[in-house]
Coordinates of C-alpha atoms and ligand atoms in Angstrom, one line a residue:
M519 CA -7.9 -34.6 16.9
K520 CA -8.6 -33.4 13.4
N521 CA -7.4 -29.8 12.9
P522 CA -10.0 -27.9 10.7
H523 CA -7.3 -25.8 9.1
V524 CA -5.1 -28.7 8.0
H525 CA -5.6 -31.0 5.0
I526 CA -3.3 -34.1 4.6
T527 CA -3.5 -36.1 1.4
T528 CA -4.6 -39.7 1.6
E529 CA -1.2 -40.8 0.2
I530 CA 0.7 -39.2 3.0
T531 CA -1.7 -40.3 5.7
R532 CA -1.3 -43.9 4.5
A533 CA 2.4 -43.6 4.2
L534 CA 2.7 -42.4 7.8
N535 CA 0.4 -45.2 9.0
F536 CA 2.3 -47.9 7.2
G537 CA 5.8 -46.6 8.1
T538 CA 6.6 -45.6 4.5
P539 CA 9.3 -42.9 4.6
V540 CA 7.9 -39.3 4.1
V541 CA 9.9 -36.2 3.5
A542 CA 8.4 -32.7 4.1
L543 CA 9.4 -29.9 1.8
E544 CA 9.0 -26.1 2.3
S545 CA 7.4 -23.7 -0.1
T546 CA 8.9 -20.3 0.6
V547 CA 11.5 -21.4 -1.9
I548 CA 8.7 -21.7 -4.5
T549 CA 6.9 -18.4 -3.5
H550 CA 9.8 -16.2 -2.5
G551 CA 13.1 -17.9 -3.1
L552 CA 13.2 -18.7 -6.8
P553 CA 11.9 -16.9 -10.0
Y554 CA 9.1 -18.4 -12.1
P555 CA 9.3 -20.8 -13.9
Q556 CA 12.4 -22.3 -12.2
N557 CA 10.4 -22.4 -9.0
L558 CA 7.8 -24.8 -10.5
A559 CA 10.4 -27.0 -12.2
L560 CA 12.3 -27.2 -8.9
A561 CA 9.2 -28.1 -6.9
R562 CA 8.5 -30.9 -9.3
D563 CA 12.1 -32.1 -9.4
M564 CA 12.4 -32.3 -5.6
E565 CA 9.3 -34.4 -5.5
T566 CA 10.7 -36.7 -8.2
Q567 CA 14.0 -37.1 -6.4
I568 CA 12.2 -38.2 -3.3
R569 CA 10.0 -40.7 -5.1
K570 CA 13.1 -42.1 -6.9
A571 CA 14.5 -42.8 -3.4
E572 CA 11.3 -44.6 -2.5
A573 CA 10.0 -42.0 -0.2
I574 CA 6.8 -39.9 -0.3
P575 CA 7.2 -36.1 -0.8
A576 CA 5.0 -33.8 1.3
T577 CA 5.2 -30.3 0.0
I578 CA 3.6 -28.0 2.5
A579 CA 1.9 -24.7 1.6
L580 CA -1.2 -22.6 2.2
L581 CA -3.8 -22.6 -0.5
D582 CA -7.0 -20.5 -0.1
G583 CA -6.3 -20.3 3.6
K584 CA -6.0 -24.1 4.1
L585 CA -2.7 -25.6 5.4
R586 CA -2.1 -28.3 2.8
I587 CA 0.3 -31.2 3.5
G588 CA 1.0 -32.8 0.1
L589 CA 0.3 -30.9 -3.1
S590 CA -1.0 -32.2 -6.5
D591 CA 0.7 -30.9 -9.7
E592 CA -2.2 -28.5 -10.2
D593 CA -1.6 -27.2 -6.7
L594 CA 2.1 -26.7 -7.4
I595 CA 1.2 -24.7 -10.6
Q596 CA -1.3 -22.6 -8.7
L597 CA 1.2 -21.8 -5.9
S598 CA 4.1 -21.0 -8.2
E599 CA 1.9 -18.6 -10.3
T600 CA 0.3 -16.8 -7.3
D601 CA 0.6 -13.0 -7.3
S602 CA 2.0 -11.6 -4.1
P603 CA 1.7 -14.8 -2.0
L604 CA 2.3 -14.6 1.7
K605 CA 5.5 -15.8 3.4
V606 CA 4.1 -17.9 6.2
S607 CA 6.1 -18.3 9.4
H608 CA 4.6 -18.9 12.9
R609 CA 3.1 -15.5 13.3
D610 CA 1.5 -15.5 9.9
F611 CA -0.6 -18.7 10.0
A612 CA -3.8 -17.1 11.4
T613 CA -3.6 -14.2 8.9
A614 CA -3.2 -16.6 6.0
I615 CA -6.0 -18.8 7.2
L616 CA -8.5 -16.1 8.0
K617 CA -7.8 -14.1 4.8
K618 CA -8.0 -17.3 2.7
R619 CA -4.6 -16.6 1.1
N620 CA -2.0 -18.6 -0.7
G621 CA 1.4 -18.7 0.9
G622 CA 4.7 -20.4 1.1
T623 CA 5.7 -21.8 4.4
T624 CA 9.2 -20.9 5.7
V625 CA 11.4 -23.5 7.5
A626 CA 9.7 -22.6 10.8
G627 CA 6.2 -22.7 9.2
T628 CA 7.0 -26.0 7.5
M629 CA 8.3 -27.5 10.7
L630 CA 5.1 -26.6 12.5
A631 CA 3.0 -28.2 9.8
A632 CA 5.2 -31.3 9.6
Q633 CA 5.0 -31.7 13.3
L634 CA 1.2 -31.5 13.2
A635 CA 1.2 -34.3 10.5
G636 CA 3.7 -36.5 12.3
I637 CA 6.5 -36.2 9.7
K638 CA 10.0 -36.5 11.1
V639 CA 12.3 -35.5 8.2
F640 CA 12.3 -32.3 6.3
A641 CA 14.5 -31.0 3.4
T642 CA 15.2 -27.4 2.6
G643 CA 17.9 -25.2 1.0
G644 CA 19.1 -22.9 3.6
I645 CA 17.8 -22.0 7.0
G646 CA 17.2 -18.5 8.3
G647 CA 19.3 -17.2 11.1
V648 CA 20.7 -14.1 12.8
H649 CA 20.9 -11.2 10.2
K650 CA 24.1 -9.1 9.9
E651 CA 22.2 -5.9 9.4
S652 CA 20.4 -6.1 12.7
A653 CA 21.2 -8.3 15.7
F654 CA 17.4 -8.3 16.6
D655 CA 16.5 -9.8 13.2
I656 CA 16.6 -13.4 14.3
S657 CA 14.6 -15.9 12.1
T658 CA 11.8 -17.8 13.7
D659 CA 13.5 -20.8 12.0
L660 CA 15.9 -20.9 14.9
R661 CA 13.2 -21.0 17.5
A662 CA 11.4 -23.7 15.6
L663 CA 14.7 -25.7 15.5
A664 CA 14.9 -25.3 19.2
E665 CA 11.4 -26.6 19.8
T666 CA 10.6 -29.2 17.2
P667 CA 12.0 -32.8 17.3
M668 CA 12.6 -33.2 13.6
I669 CA 15.6 -33.9 11.2
V670 CA 16.1 -30.8 9.0
V671 CA 18.4 -31.3 6.0
C672 CA 19.9 -28.0 4.6
A673 CA 23.1 -26.8 2.9
G674 CA 24.0 -24.7 5.8
A675 CA 23.1 -21.0 5.7
K676 CA 24.0 -18.2 3.4
S677 CA 26.6 -15.7 4.5
I678 CA 24.0 -13.0 4.1
L679 CA 23.6 -14.1 7.7
D680 CA 25.9 -13.7 10.7
L681 CA 27.0 -17.3 10.7
P682 CA 28.9 -17.4 13.9
A683 CA 26.0 -15.8 15.8
T684 CA 23.6 -18.2 14.1
L685 CA 25.7 -21.2 15.3
E686 CA 26.0 -19.8 18.8
Y687 CA 22.2 -19.4 19.0
L688 CA 21.7 -23.0 17.9
E689 CA 24.2 -24.2 20.5
T690 CA 22.4 -22.2 23.2
M691 CA 19.1 -23.8 22.2
G692 CA 20.6 -27.3 22.2
V693 CA 20.3 -28.0 18.5
P694 CA 23.0 -30.4 17.3
V695 CA 24.5 -29.3 14.0
V696 CA 25.6 -32.3 12.0
G697 CA 28.1 -31.9 9.2
Y698 CA 27.3 -34.5 6.6
Q699 CA 30.6 -36.0 5.6
T700 CA 32.3 -32.8 6.7
N701 CA 33.4 -31.1 10.0
E702 CA 32.8 -27.6 8.6
F703 CA 29.5 -25.8 8.5
P704 CA 28.7 -25.2 4.8
A705 CA 27.7 -21.7 3.7
F706 CA 25.1 -22.6 1.1
Y707 CA 26.8 -21.6 -2.2
T708 CA 30.1 -22.5 -0.8
R709 CA 31.2 -25.8 0.9
E710 CA 33.3 -23.9 3.4
S711 CA 32.8 -21.3 6.1
G712 CA 35.7 -21.8 8.4
L713 CA 33.2 -22.7 11.2
K714 CA 32.9 -26.1 12.8
V715 CA 29.8 -28.2 13.2
S716 CA 29.1 -29.9 16.5
V717 CA 29.4 -33.5 15.1
Q718 CA 30.4 -35.1 11.8
L719 CA 28.3 -38.1 10.6
D720 CA 29.0 -40.0 7.4
S721 CA 25.9 -41.9 6.4
A722 CA 22.1 -41.7 6.5
K723 CA 22.0 -44.5 9.0
E724 CA 24.4 -42.6 11.3
V725 CA 22.1 -39.6 11.1
A726 CA 19.0 -41.6 11.9
D727 CA 20.8 -43.4 14.9
F728 CA 22.0 -40.0 16.1
A729 CA 18.5 -38.4 16.0
R730 CA 16.9 -41.4 17.8
T731 CA 19.5 -41.2 20.5
H732 CA 19.1 -37.4 20.8
W733 CA 15.4 -37.8 21.4
E734 CA 15.8 -40.8 23.7
M735 CA 17.4 -38.3 26.1
G736 CA 14.0 -36.5 26.3
L737 CA 15.2 -33.5 24.2
Q738 CA 12.7 -31.7 22.0
S739 CA 15.1 -29.9 19.7
A740 CA 15.7 -30.6 16.1
V741 CA 18.7 -32.2 14.6
L742 CA 20.1 -29.9 11.9
V743 CA 21.9 -31.8 9.1
A744 CA 24.2 -29.5 7.1
N745 CA 24.9 -31.1 3.7
P746 CA 27.5 -29.3 1.6
L747 CA 26.5 -28.7 -2.0
P748 CA 28.2 -30.8 -4.6
E749 CA 31.8 -29.9 -5.3
T750 CA 31.2 -29.2 -9.0
E751 CA 28.6 -26.5 -8.0
S752 CA 30.5 -24.8 -5.1
I753 CA 31.2 -21.1 -5.7
P754 CA 34.4 -19.9 -3.9
Q755 CA 33.7 -17.7 -0.9
S756 CA 35.9 -14.9 -2.4
E757 CA 33.6 -14.8 -5.4
M758 CA 30.3 -14.7 -3.4
E759 CA 31.4 -12.4 -0.6
P760 CA 31.5 -9.1 -2.6
L761 CA 28.1 -9.8 -4.1
I762 CA 26.6 -10.6 -0.7
A763 CA 28.2 -7.4 0.8
Q764 CA 26.8 -5.3 -2.1
A765 CA 23.3 -6.8 -1.7
S766 CA 23.4 -6.2 2.1
A767 CA 24.5 -2.6 1.6
E768 CA 21.6 -2.0 -0.9
A769 CA 19.1 -3.4 1.6
M770 CA 20.4 -1.1 4.3
K771 CA 20.3 1.9 2.0
Q772 CA 16.7 1.1 0.9
G773 CA 15.6 0.5 4.4
I774 CA 14.5 -3.1 3.7
H775 CA 14.0 -5.1 6.9
G776 CA 11.9 -7.8 8.6
Q777 CA 10.3 -10.4 6.5
A778 CA 11.2 -8.7 3.2
L779 CA 14.9 -8.8 3.9
T780 CA 15.7 -12.5 3.0
P781 CA 13.7 -12.4 -0.3
F782 CA 15.4 -9.1 -1.3
L783 CA 18.9 -10.4 -0.6
L784 CA 18.2 -13.7 -2.5
S785 CA 17.0 -12.0 -5.6
R786 CA 19.8 -9.4 -5.6
I787 CA 22.5 -12.0 -5.2
S788 CA 21.0 -14.1 -8.0
A789 CA 21.0 -11.0 -10.3
L790 CA 24.5 -10.0 -9.3
S791 CA 25.9 -13.4 -9.9
A792 CA 24.2 -13.6 -13.4
G793 CA 22.4 -16.8 -12.6
K794 CA 25.5 -18.7 -11.3
S795 CA 24.0 -18.7 -7.8
L796 CA 20.7 -19.9 -9.1
K797 CA 22.3 -23.0 -10.6
A798 CA 24.0 -23.8 -7.4
N799 CA 20.8 -23.2 -5.5
L800 CA 18.9 -25.7 -7.6
A801 CA 21.6 -28.3 -7.3
L802 CA 21.8 -28.1 -3.5
L803 CA 18.1 -28.4 -3.1
L804 CA 18.0 -31.6 -5.1
N805 CA 21.0 -32.9 -3.2
N806 CA 19.2 -32.3 0.1
A807 CA 16.0 -33.9 -1.1
R808 CA 18.0 -37.1 -1.9
L809 CA 19.8 -37.2 1.4
A810 CA 16.5 -36.5 3.3
A811 CA 14.8 -39.4 1.6
Q812 CA 17.7 -41.8 2.5
I813 CA 17.5 -40.6 6.2
A814 CA 13.7 -40.9 6.2
S815 CA 14.1 -44.5 5.0
E816 CA 16.6 -45.2 7.8
M817 CA 14.2 -43.7 10.3
T818 CA 11.4 -46.1 9.4
E819 CA 13.6 -49.2 9.2
K820 CA 13.2 -49.8 12.9
K821 CA 9.5 -49.5 12.7
K822 CA 9.4 -52.2 9.9
I823 CA 11.4 -54.6 12.0
K824 CA 9.2 -54.1 15.0
A825 CA 6.1 -54.8 13.0
L826 CA 7.4 -58.2 11.8
Ligands
PSU1686 N1 17.5 -18.8 3.1 C1 17.8 -19.2 1.9 N2 16.8 -19.4 1.0 C2 15.5 -19.2 1.4 C3 15.2 -18.9 2.7 C4 16.3 -18.7 3.6 O1 18.9 -19.3 1.5 O2 14.5 -19.4 0.6 C5 13.8 -18.8 3.2 C6 13.4 -20.1 4.0 O3 12.1 -20.4 3.7 C7 13.6 -19.6 5.4 C8 13.1 -18.2 5.3 O4 12.8 -20.3 6.3 O5 13.6 -17.7 4.1 C9 13.6 -17.3 6.5 O6 13.1 -16.1 6.4 P1 13.2 -15.1 7.7 O7 14.7 -14.7 7.8 O8 12.3 -13.9 7.4 O9 12.7 -15.8 8.9
MN1687 MN1 13.8 -11.9 9.9

């Protein structure tokens, strides 16, 4: 059934029909995660990385109240230059659609859109989780991971979050957390967190086989792949922790909460680290795009063989 609020590009529709690998990309990183013009450059670079790996990028966002799956370069420019764009998670779709707004989709928002389009692999930077400041501030990302059968590639989650609580929640919801070539859950800027993943897998093929097996058991949850950022970019925990603590304290003092909290913490940490965290952020996003493209290609391999 055609959804009147959704537009999918012809390129992506064709790719999905022919079993060409497709990778979904979120856009809150463009609208709320990175400053201009790095956000635009990053959006373009992620698409390029995916095309280099012979997959089709599907950047997802809202433009003029339409949920767009696949953006042109003009669309990316428009999105990255939008004044006060919306941050669109599950509860915000109807607002964005009816008010004809531009907005970036969060991990949860992007998973909903990718599911509507039939895309199985998604690359992001870091997922939302349980916040330290308030145990009730639990990202919709976690619910989306519980409910959406999709492979989500991330670099773990930032320690602005309560990482043990976030992992407990994922365990409760039946979401496997795959460490890619590691048995430790990475903490975004840092390769280590001291916390264990539920399973270590070492190749894109292993991840694809794992996800197929997970879903063959009738489960509807996502497979979360935690891909540590490259060693050369990793910032020691001891260096990041004071900056994160300071940003969190400032947020508490200024009464920042709800949807505004994550963007506030991200921009404060970037400022406090004098751009070092931004460099790591860009590197890990590209690293995740590459791995997601490899996994997407392994996911379609079977389809190709069947079609012969
Ligand atoms: N974590 C990051 N960078 C981000 C986000 C989270 O390190 O850009 C964004 C993602 O789009 C994520 C969203 O889905 O923030 C979570 O927001 P909230 O906690 O309000 O659900
Ligand atoms: Mn929240």
